[in-house]
Short mmCIF file of C-alpha atoms in Angstrom, two decimals:
data_model
loop_
_atom_site.label_atom_id
_atom_site.label_comp_id
_atom_site.label_asym_id
_atom_site.label_seq_id
_atom_site.Cartn_x
_atom_site.Cartn_y
_atom_site.Cartn_z
CA MET A 45 27.25 -22.60 16.47
CA LEU A 46 26.07 -21.06 13.45
CA GLN A 47 27.72 -17.69 12.39
CA LEU A 48 24.77 -15.57 10.79
CA GLN A 49 24.79 -11.99 9.53
CA ILE A 50 21.46 -10.30 10.58
CA ASN A 51 20.68 -6.99 9.31
CA GLY A 52 24.35 -6.46 8.74
CA GLU A 53 25.35 -7.55 12.22
CA ALA A 54 26.96 -10.74 13.18
CA ARG A 55 24.95 -13.07 15.36
CA GLU A 56 25.39 -16.61 16.51
CA LEU A 57 22.42 -19.25 16.84
CA PRO A 58 22.79 -22.87 17.76
CA SER A 59 23.48 -25.31 15.08
CA ASP A 60 20.27 -26.80 13.34
CA SER A 61 18.15 -23.46 14.01
CA SER A 62 15.49 -22.76 11.86
CA VAL A 63 14.07 -19.33 10.75
CA GLU A 64 11.30 -19.86 13.33
CA GLN A 65 13.90 -20.27 15.91
CA LEU A 66 15.56 -17.17 14.96
CA VAL A 67 12.38 -15.09 14.87
CA ALA A 68 11.79 -16.55 18.62
CA ALA A 69 15.45 -15.33 19.68
CA LEU A 70 14.69 -11.93 18.12
CA GLN A 71 11.14 -11.85 20.34
CA LEU A 72 9.28 -11.47 17.09
CA GLU A 73 6.51 -13.69 17.28
CA ASN A 74 3.29 -12.66 16.57
CA LYS A 75 4.67 -9.22 15.04
CA ARG A 76 4.41 -7.88 11.63
CA PHE A 77 7.81 -8.51 9.83
CA ALA A 78 9.18 -10.05 6.63
CA ILE A 79 12.47 -12.13 6.43
CA GLU A 80 14.77 -12.30 3.48
CA LEU A 81 17.39 -15.29 3.63
CA ASN A 82 20.18 -14.84 1.15
CA GLY A 83 18.03 -12.50 -0.91
CA GLU A 84 15.02 -14.68 -0.99
CA ILE A 85 11.87 -13.94 1.16
CA VAL A 86 11.03 -16.84 3.28
CA PRO A 87 7.10 -16.85 3.56
CA ARG A 88 5.59 -17.18 7.04
CA SER A 89 4.46 -20.54 6.22
CA ARG A 90 8.01 -21.83 5.57
CA HIS A 91 9.72 -20.34 8.68
CA ALA A 92 9.45 -23.67 10.66
CA ALA A 93 10.89 -25.80 7.65
CA THR A 94 13.53 -23.52 6.72
CA ARG A 95 16.83 -24.55 8.21
CA LEU A 96 19.84 -22.00 8.74
CA ASN A 97 23.18 -22.63 7.46
CA ASN A 98 26.78 -21.12 8.55
CA GLY A 99 27.17 -17.76 6.84
CA ASP A 100 23.61 -17.14 5.86
CA LYS A 101 22.76 -13.44 5.33
CA LEU A 102 19.25 -12.45 6.65
CA GLU A 103 17.42 -9.19 6.50
CA VAL A 104 14.50 -8.86 8.97
CA VAL A 105 12.08 -5.79 8.09
CA VAL A 106 9.11 -4.02 9.57
CA ALA A 107 6.88 -1.09 8.63
CA VAL A 108 7.94 2.23 9.96
CA GLY A 109 6.78 5.67 9.59
CA GLY A 110 7.27 7.28 5.89
CA GLY A 111 5.86 9.36 3.22
CA MET B 195 -30.16 26.47 1.22
CA ASN B 196 -29.33 23.01 0.54
CA VAL B 197 -26.02 22.27 -1.60
CA PRO B 198 -27.30 20.49 -4.92
CA GLU B 199 -26.57 16.96 -4.28
CA GLN B 200 -23.48 15.73 -6.29
CA PRO B 201 -23.40 12.05 -7.65
CA PRO B 202 -21.17 10.19 -5.47
CA GLN B 203 -17.68 10.47 -6.68
CA PRO B 204 -15.47 8.16 -4.74
CA LEU B 205 -11.61 8.02 -5.58
CA ILE B 206 -11.44 4.57 -7.44
CA ILE B 207 -7.85 3.09 -7.27
CA ALA B 208 -7.52 -0.48 -8.75
CA GLY B 209 -11.09 -1.12 -8.38
CA LYS B 210 -11.50 -0.11 -4.81
CA SER B 211 -13.39 3.03 -3.66
CA TYR B 212 -12.27 5.52 -1.26
CA ARG B 213 -14.22 8.41 0.17
CA SER B 214 -11.29 10.61 1.16
CA ARG B 215 -8.85 11.95 -1.61
CA LEU B 216 -6.19 12.88 0.79
CA LEU B 217 -3.56 10.21 1.38
CA VAL B 218 -1.06 10.87 4.05
CA GLY B 219 2.50 9.67 5.21
CA THR B 220 3.41 8.51 8.42
CA GLY B 221 6.83 9.85 8.71
CA LYS B 222 8.32 12.65 10.97
CA TYR B 223 5.87 12.81 13.93
CA ARG B 224 6.85 13.14 17.41
CA ASP B 225 5.37 9.68 18.31
CA PHE B 226 2.82 7.12 17.32
CA ALA B 227 0.00 8.95 19.29
CA GLU B 228 0.61 12.26 17.34
CA THR B 229 0.76 10.27 14.13
CA ARG B 230 -2.58 8.44 14.88
CA ALA B 231 -4.24 11.89 15.93
CA ALA B 232 -3.05 13.75 12.86
CA ILE B 233 -4.21 10.92 10.51
CA ASP B 234 -7.43 10.86 12.18
CA ALA B 235 -8.14 14.48 11.61
CA SER B 236 -7.03 14.12 7.95
CA GLY B 237 -9.89 11.55 7.39
CA ALA B 238 -7.16 9.84 5.13
CA GLU B 239 -7.94 6.18 4.47
CA ILE B 240 -4.81 5.23 2.60
CA ILE B 241 -1.48 5.71 4.64
CA THR B 242 2.03 5.21 3.56
CA VAL B 243 4.70 3.48 5.56
CA ALA B 244 8.46 2.79 4.92
CA ILE B 245 10.07 -0.68 5.15
CA ARG B 246 13.11 -0.71 7.30
CA ARG B 247 15.43 -3.08 9.19
CA VAL B 248 14.11 -4.17 12.46
CA ASN B 249 16.38 -2.81 15.43
CA ILE B 250 17.64 -6.08 16.61
CA GLY B 251 18.43 -5.11 20.05
CA GLN B 252 14.97 -3.29 20.57
CA ASN B 253 12.96 -4.00 23.42
CA ALA B 254 10.18 -6.81 22.48
CA ASN B 255 7.58 -4.46 23.91
CA GLU B 256 8.44 -1.47 21.88
CA PRO B 257 5.33 -0.07 20.15
CA ASN B 258 5.10 -0.89 16.42
CA LEU B 259 3.61 1.68 13.89
CA LEU B 260 1.02 -0.95 12.54
CA ASP B 261 -0.29 -1.40 16.26
CA ALA B 262 -1.00 2.25 16.24
CA LEU B 263 -2.43 2.30 12.65
CA PRO B 264 -3.87 -1.33 12.27
CA PRO B 265 -4.37 -2.43 8.40
CA SER B 266 -7.78 -3.53 9.42
CA GLN B 267 -8.50 0.05 9.80
CA PHE B 268 -6.45 1.87 6.94
CA THR B 269 -5.09 0.75 3.53
CA ILE B 270 -1.61 0.71 4.16
CA LEU B 271 0.62 1.85 1.27
CA PRO B 272 4.27 0.57 1.54
CA ASN B 273 6.44 2.91 -0.19
CA THR B 274 10.42 2.29 -1.41
CA ALA B 275 11.57 5.63 0.01
CA GLY B 276 15.23 5.63 0.14
CA CYS B 277 15.66 3.34 -2.85
CA TYR B 278 18.07 4.57 -5.90
CA ASN B 279 17.65 1.95 -8.18
CA ALA B 280 14.99 -0.60 -9.55
CA LYS B 281 16.36 -3.78 -7.75
CA ASP B 282 16.11 -2.28 -4.48
CA ALA B 283 12.60 -0.90 -4.98
CA VAL B 284 11.45 -4.36 -6.23
CA ARG B 285 12.88 -6.15 -3.48
CA THR B 286 11.54 -3.77 -0.77
CA LEU B 287 8.05 -4.13 -2.09
CA ARG B 288 8.29 -7.94 -2.22
CA LEU B 289 9.28 -7.66 1.54
CA ALA B 290 6.35 -5.40 2.18
CA ARG B 291 3.87 -7.72 0.51
CA GLU B 292 5.16 -10.65 2.64
CA LEU B 293 4.91 -8.46 5.66
CA LEU B 294 1.35 -7.32 4.98
CA ASP B 295 0.15 -10.81 4.13
CA GLY B 296 -0.08 -10.59 0.29
CA HIS B 297 -1.22 -6.81 0.10
CA SER B 298 -0.29 -5.77 -3.35
CA LEU B 299 -1.25 -2.04 -3.49
CA VAL B 300 2.17 0.03 -3.19
CA LYS B 301 3.90 2.97 -3.89
CA LEU B 302 6.78 2.98 -6.35
CA GLU B 303 9.48 5.61 -5.80
CA VAL B 304 13.04 5.49 -7.32
CA LEU B 305 15.09 8.40 -6.39
CA ALA B 306 17.77 9.87 -8.54
CA ASP B 307 19.82 11.71 -5.81
CA ASP B 308 19.81 12.30 -2.20
CA ALA B 309 19.99 16.30 -2.44
CA THR B 310 16.84 16.81 -4.71
CA LEU B 311 15.27 13.52 -3.88
CA PHE B 312 13.99 13.90 -7.77
CA PRO B 313 12.69 10.81 -9.40
CA ASP B 314 14.92 8.51 -11.34
CA MET B 315 12.56 7.83 -14.22
CA PRO B 316 14.47 5.13 -16.30
CA GLU B 317 14.95 3.19 -12.98
CA THR B 318 10.99 3.83 -12.20
CA LEU B 319 10.02 2.48 -15.42
CA THR B 320 12.07 -0.67 -15.16
CA ALA B 321 10.82 -1.24 -11.67
CA ALA B 322 7.20 -0.60 -12.68
CA LYS B 323 7.35 -3.26 -15.41
CA GLU B 324 8.68 -5.70 -13.11
CA LEU B 325 6.22 -5.13 -10.26
CA VAL B 326 3.41 -4.82 -12.83
CA ALA B 327 4.38 -8.33 -14.01
CA ASP B 328 4.67 -9.79 -10.51
CA GLY B 329 0.96 -8.85 -9.88
CA PHE B 330 1.61 -5.63 -7.72
CA GLN B 331 -0.85 -2.53 -8.10
CA VAL B 332 1.47 0.13 -8.41
CA MET B 333 0.81 3.71 -7.77
CA VAL B 334 3.81 5.68 -8.92
CA TYR B 335 5.76 8.62 -7.89
CA CYS B 336 7.16 10.45 -11.06
CA THR B 337 8.24 13.70 -12.71
CA ASP B 338 5.58 16.11 -13.85
CA ASP B 339 6.54 14.91 -17.39
CA PRO B 340 3.40 14.15 -19.39
CA ILE B 341 5.31 11.73 -21.58
CA GLN B 342 6.66 9.48 -18.80
CA ALA B 343 3.49 9.72 -16.77
CA LYS B 344 1.84 8.29 -19.97
CA ALA B 345 4.54 5.56 -20.26
CA LEU B 346 3.83 4.50 -16.72
CA GLU B 347 0.19 4.33 -17.28
CA GLU B 348 0.73 2.13 -20.40
CA ILE B 349 2.95 -0.26 -18.30
CA GLY B 350 -0.20 -0.81 -16.14
CA CYS B 351 0.43 1.38 -13.08
CA VAL B 352 -2.99 2.04 -11.21
CA ALA B 353 -2.16 5.66 -10.59
CA VAL B 354 0.53 8.24 -11.51
CA MET B 355 1.72 10.43 -8.76
CA PRO B 356 3.64 13.55 -10.16
CA LEU B 357 5.53 15.80 -7.90
CA ALA B 358 4.21 19.25 -7.14
CA SER B 359 7.85 20.30 -6.13
CA LEU B 360 10.53 18.51 -4.31
CA ILE B 361 9.86 16.10 -1.66
CA GLY B 362 9.65 17.74 1.77
CA SER B 363 10.30 21.15 0.22
CA GLY B 364 6.59 22.63 0.83
CA MET B 365 7.24 24.69 -2.38
CA GLY B 366 3.77 23.98 -3.63
CA ILE B 367 2.81 23.34 -7.21
CA LEU B 368 5.61 24.63 -9.47
CA ASN B 369 4.19 23.70 -12.86
CA PRO B 370 0.17 23.66 -13.01
CA TRP B 371 0.47 23.41 -16.83
CA ASN B 372 2.23 20.27 -16.75
CA LEU B 373 -0.04 18.78 -14.44
CA GLU B 374 -2.95 19.98 -16.66
CA ILE B 375 -1.44 18.19 -19.58
CA ILE B 376 -0.89 14.96 -17.47
CA LEU B 377 -4.66 15.31 -16.50
CA ASP B 378 -5.84 15.84 -19.71
CA ARG B 379 -4.22 12.51 -21.11
CA ALA B 380 -4.44 10.24 -18.27
CA LYS B 381 -6.88 7.38 -18.02
CA VAL B 382 -5.86 6.41 -14.34
CA PRO B 383 -6.01 8.46 -11.39
CA VAL B 384 -3.55 11.34 -11.00
CA LEU B 385 -2.55 12.47 -7.53
CA VAL B 386 -0.19 15.19 -6.64
CA ASP B 387 2.70 13.57 -4.57
CA ALA B 388 5.44 15.74 -2.93
CA GLY B 389 5.83 19.39 -2.37
CA ILE B 390 2.55 20.44 -0.77
CA GLY B 391 3.21 23.01 1.72
CA THR B 392 -0.15 24.43 2.83
CA ALA B 393 -3.91 24.00 2.61
CA SER B 394 -4.06 26.39 -0.58
CA ASP B 395 -1.55 24.00 -2.38
CA ALA B 396 -3.68 21.10 -1.88
CA ALA B 397 -6.83 23.14 -2.90
CA ILE B 398 -5.15 24.16 -6.12
CA ALA B 399 -4.23 20.65 -7.09
CA MET B 400 -7.68 19.48 -6.70
CA GLU B 401 -9.22 22.59 -8.56
CA LEU B 402 -6.82 21.57 -11.48
CA GLY B 403 -8.57 18.22 -11.48
CA CYS B 404 -6.28 15.99 -9.52
CA ASP B 405 -7.88 12.78 -8.31
CA GLY B 406 -6.29 13.12 -5.05
CA VAL B 407 -3.12 14.46 -2.97
CA LEU B 408 -0.63 12.82 -1.16
CA MET B 409 1.27 14.50 1.58
CA ASN B 410 3.52 14.04 4.57
CA THR B 411 5.78 16.69 5.81
CA ALA B 412 3.26 19.61 5.25
CA ILE B 413 1.08 17.89 8.07
CA ALA B 414 3.86 16.50 10.31
CA LYS B 415 5.95 19.45 10.28
CA ALA B 416 3.30 22.01 10.79
CA LYS B 417 3.52 23.55 14.32
CA ASN B 418 0.30 22.06 14.82
CA PRO B 419 0.13 18.92 12.96
CA VAL B 420 -3.59 17.87 14.01
CA LEU B 421 -4.93 21.17 13.06
CA MET B 422 -2.92 21.15 9.62
CA ALA B 423 -4.47 17.58 9.06
CA SER B 424 -8.09 19.03 9.53
CA ALA B 425 -6.99 22.00 7.31
CA MET B 426 -5.72 19.60 4.54
CA LYS B 427 -8.96 17.67 4.84
CA LYS B 428 -11.00 20.64 4.07
CA ALA B 429 -8.82 21.91 1.39
CA VAL B 430 -8.84 18.85 -0.63
CA GLU B 431 -12.63 18.58 -0.28
CA ALA B 432 -13.02 22.37 -1.01
CA GLY B 433 -10.85 21.91 -4.05
CA ARG B 434 -12.64 19.00 -5.34
CA GLU B 435 -16.15 20.59 -4.99
CA ALA B 436 -14.66 23.72 -6.88
CA PHE B 437 -13.37 21.52 -9.75
CA LEU B 438 -16.83 19.73 -9.84
CA ALA B 439 -18.57 23.01 -9.68
CA GLY B 440 -16.55 24.60 -12.46
CA ARG B 441 -15.06 27.95 -11.95
CA MET B 442 -16.27 31.18 -13.55
CA PRO B 443 -14.57 32.50 -16.49
CA LYS B 444 -11.62 34.59 -15.99
CA LYS B 445 -11.94 38.26 -17.18
CA ILE B 446 -8.60 39.51 -17.50
CA TYR B 447 -9.24 43.20 -18.78
CA GLN B 448 -12.63 44.13 -17.48
CA GLY B 449 -14.47 44.19 -14.20
CA SER B 450 -18.08 43.09 -14.08
CA PRO B 451 -20.38 44.54 -11.18
CA SER B 452 -21.81 42.07 -8.94
CA SER B 453 -24.66 44.80 -8.24
CA PRO B 454 -27.34 45.92 -10.49
CA THR B 455 -26.27 48.85 -12.53
CA GLU B 456 -29.90 50.05 -12.94
CA GLY B 457 -31.87 51.72 -10.15
CA ARG B 458 -28.91 53.76 -8.76
CA ILE B 459 -29.77 56.97 -6.72
CA SER B 460 -28.69 60.11 -9.00
#
């Protein structure tokens, strides 16, 4: 299993998971969001090809109400 | 009587025209239905949003702000609210650009402290330089200091947005004279951002010659947000028309009768 930090919380994903699989695990498919992996944005077009590694830190953000 | 036709004068920001000169935030509403109703009543075309961590445990069917306010119907202006340094602000807007499919018009705000929410101008200038270099079209929240506003324009910001008073304070325009200096010198649109409390505040901003007004709390925290949104729409339009019409000169020491002085009965 991979030990990940997602939005500051610990989470496990099967070894060899991609960003795309993480998106599926978070039920975010077809939603508007953006992902940063260890401080670098992972463009949507790279989700499938980007493998996750043990200890990776991810930020997953959405638009919310604000002024 | 017909109103003499004004030449069409849309608000132009970064080469794009907007009919409405009222920009509104989407925070502090009860729910997305109220947000949408108020924004529709305001007539705003540009609406601000914040960028925040997704709630990991959330129900996958939980409504999303951008479902209620789709980017196909509005120009979404992501902000950097809650950022206290240039690095966080730039990072937030890069995430926003990814989230919005490459959309580059953004609102930069770098705050100095969480009590006043006053802009941190050195950090704002640093972030503005980096964002402009990275291809963003930056609308920037700033102090009502004409020198700083000019510096932001020279960096390449597409609009400067001085505060009228503190964010969320509803205190109105505290320093119209500074705004007038900024307006006199600016070559990019000047929008008042923050501090509007009620319709007359928005009208005064527009009468001073501002190109637009951005507000959130004044609408969202009114007792009736939808009615206040409608009032703000009219105030911005009325203020703009008054500015274009050109107000009468002020006479401080002497009245001037509106009725004829001849032909009075004796």
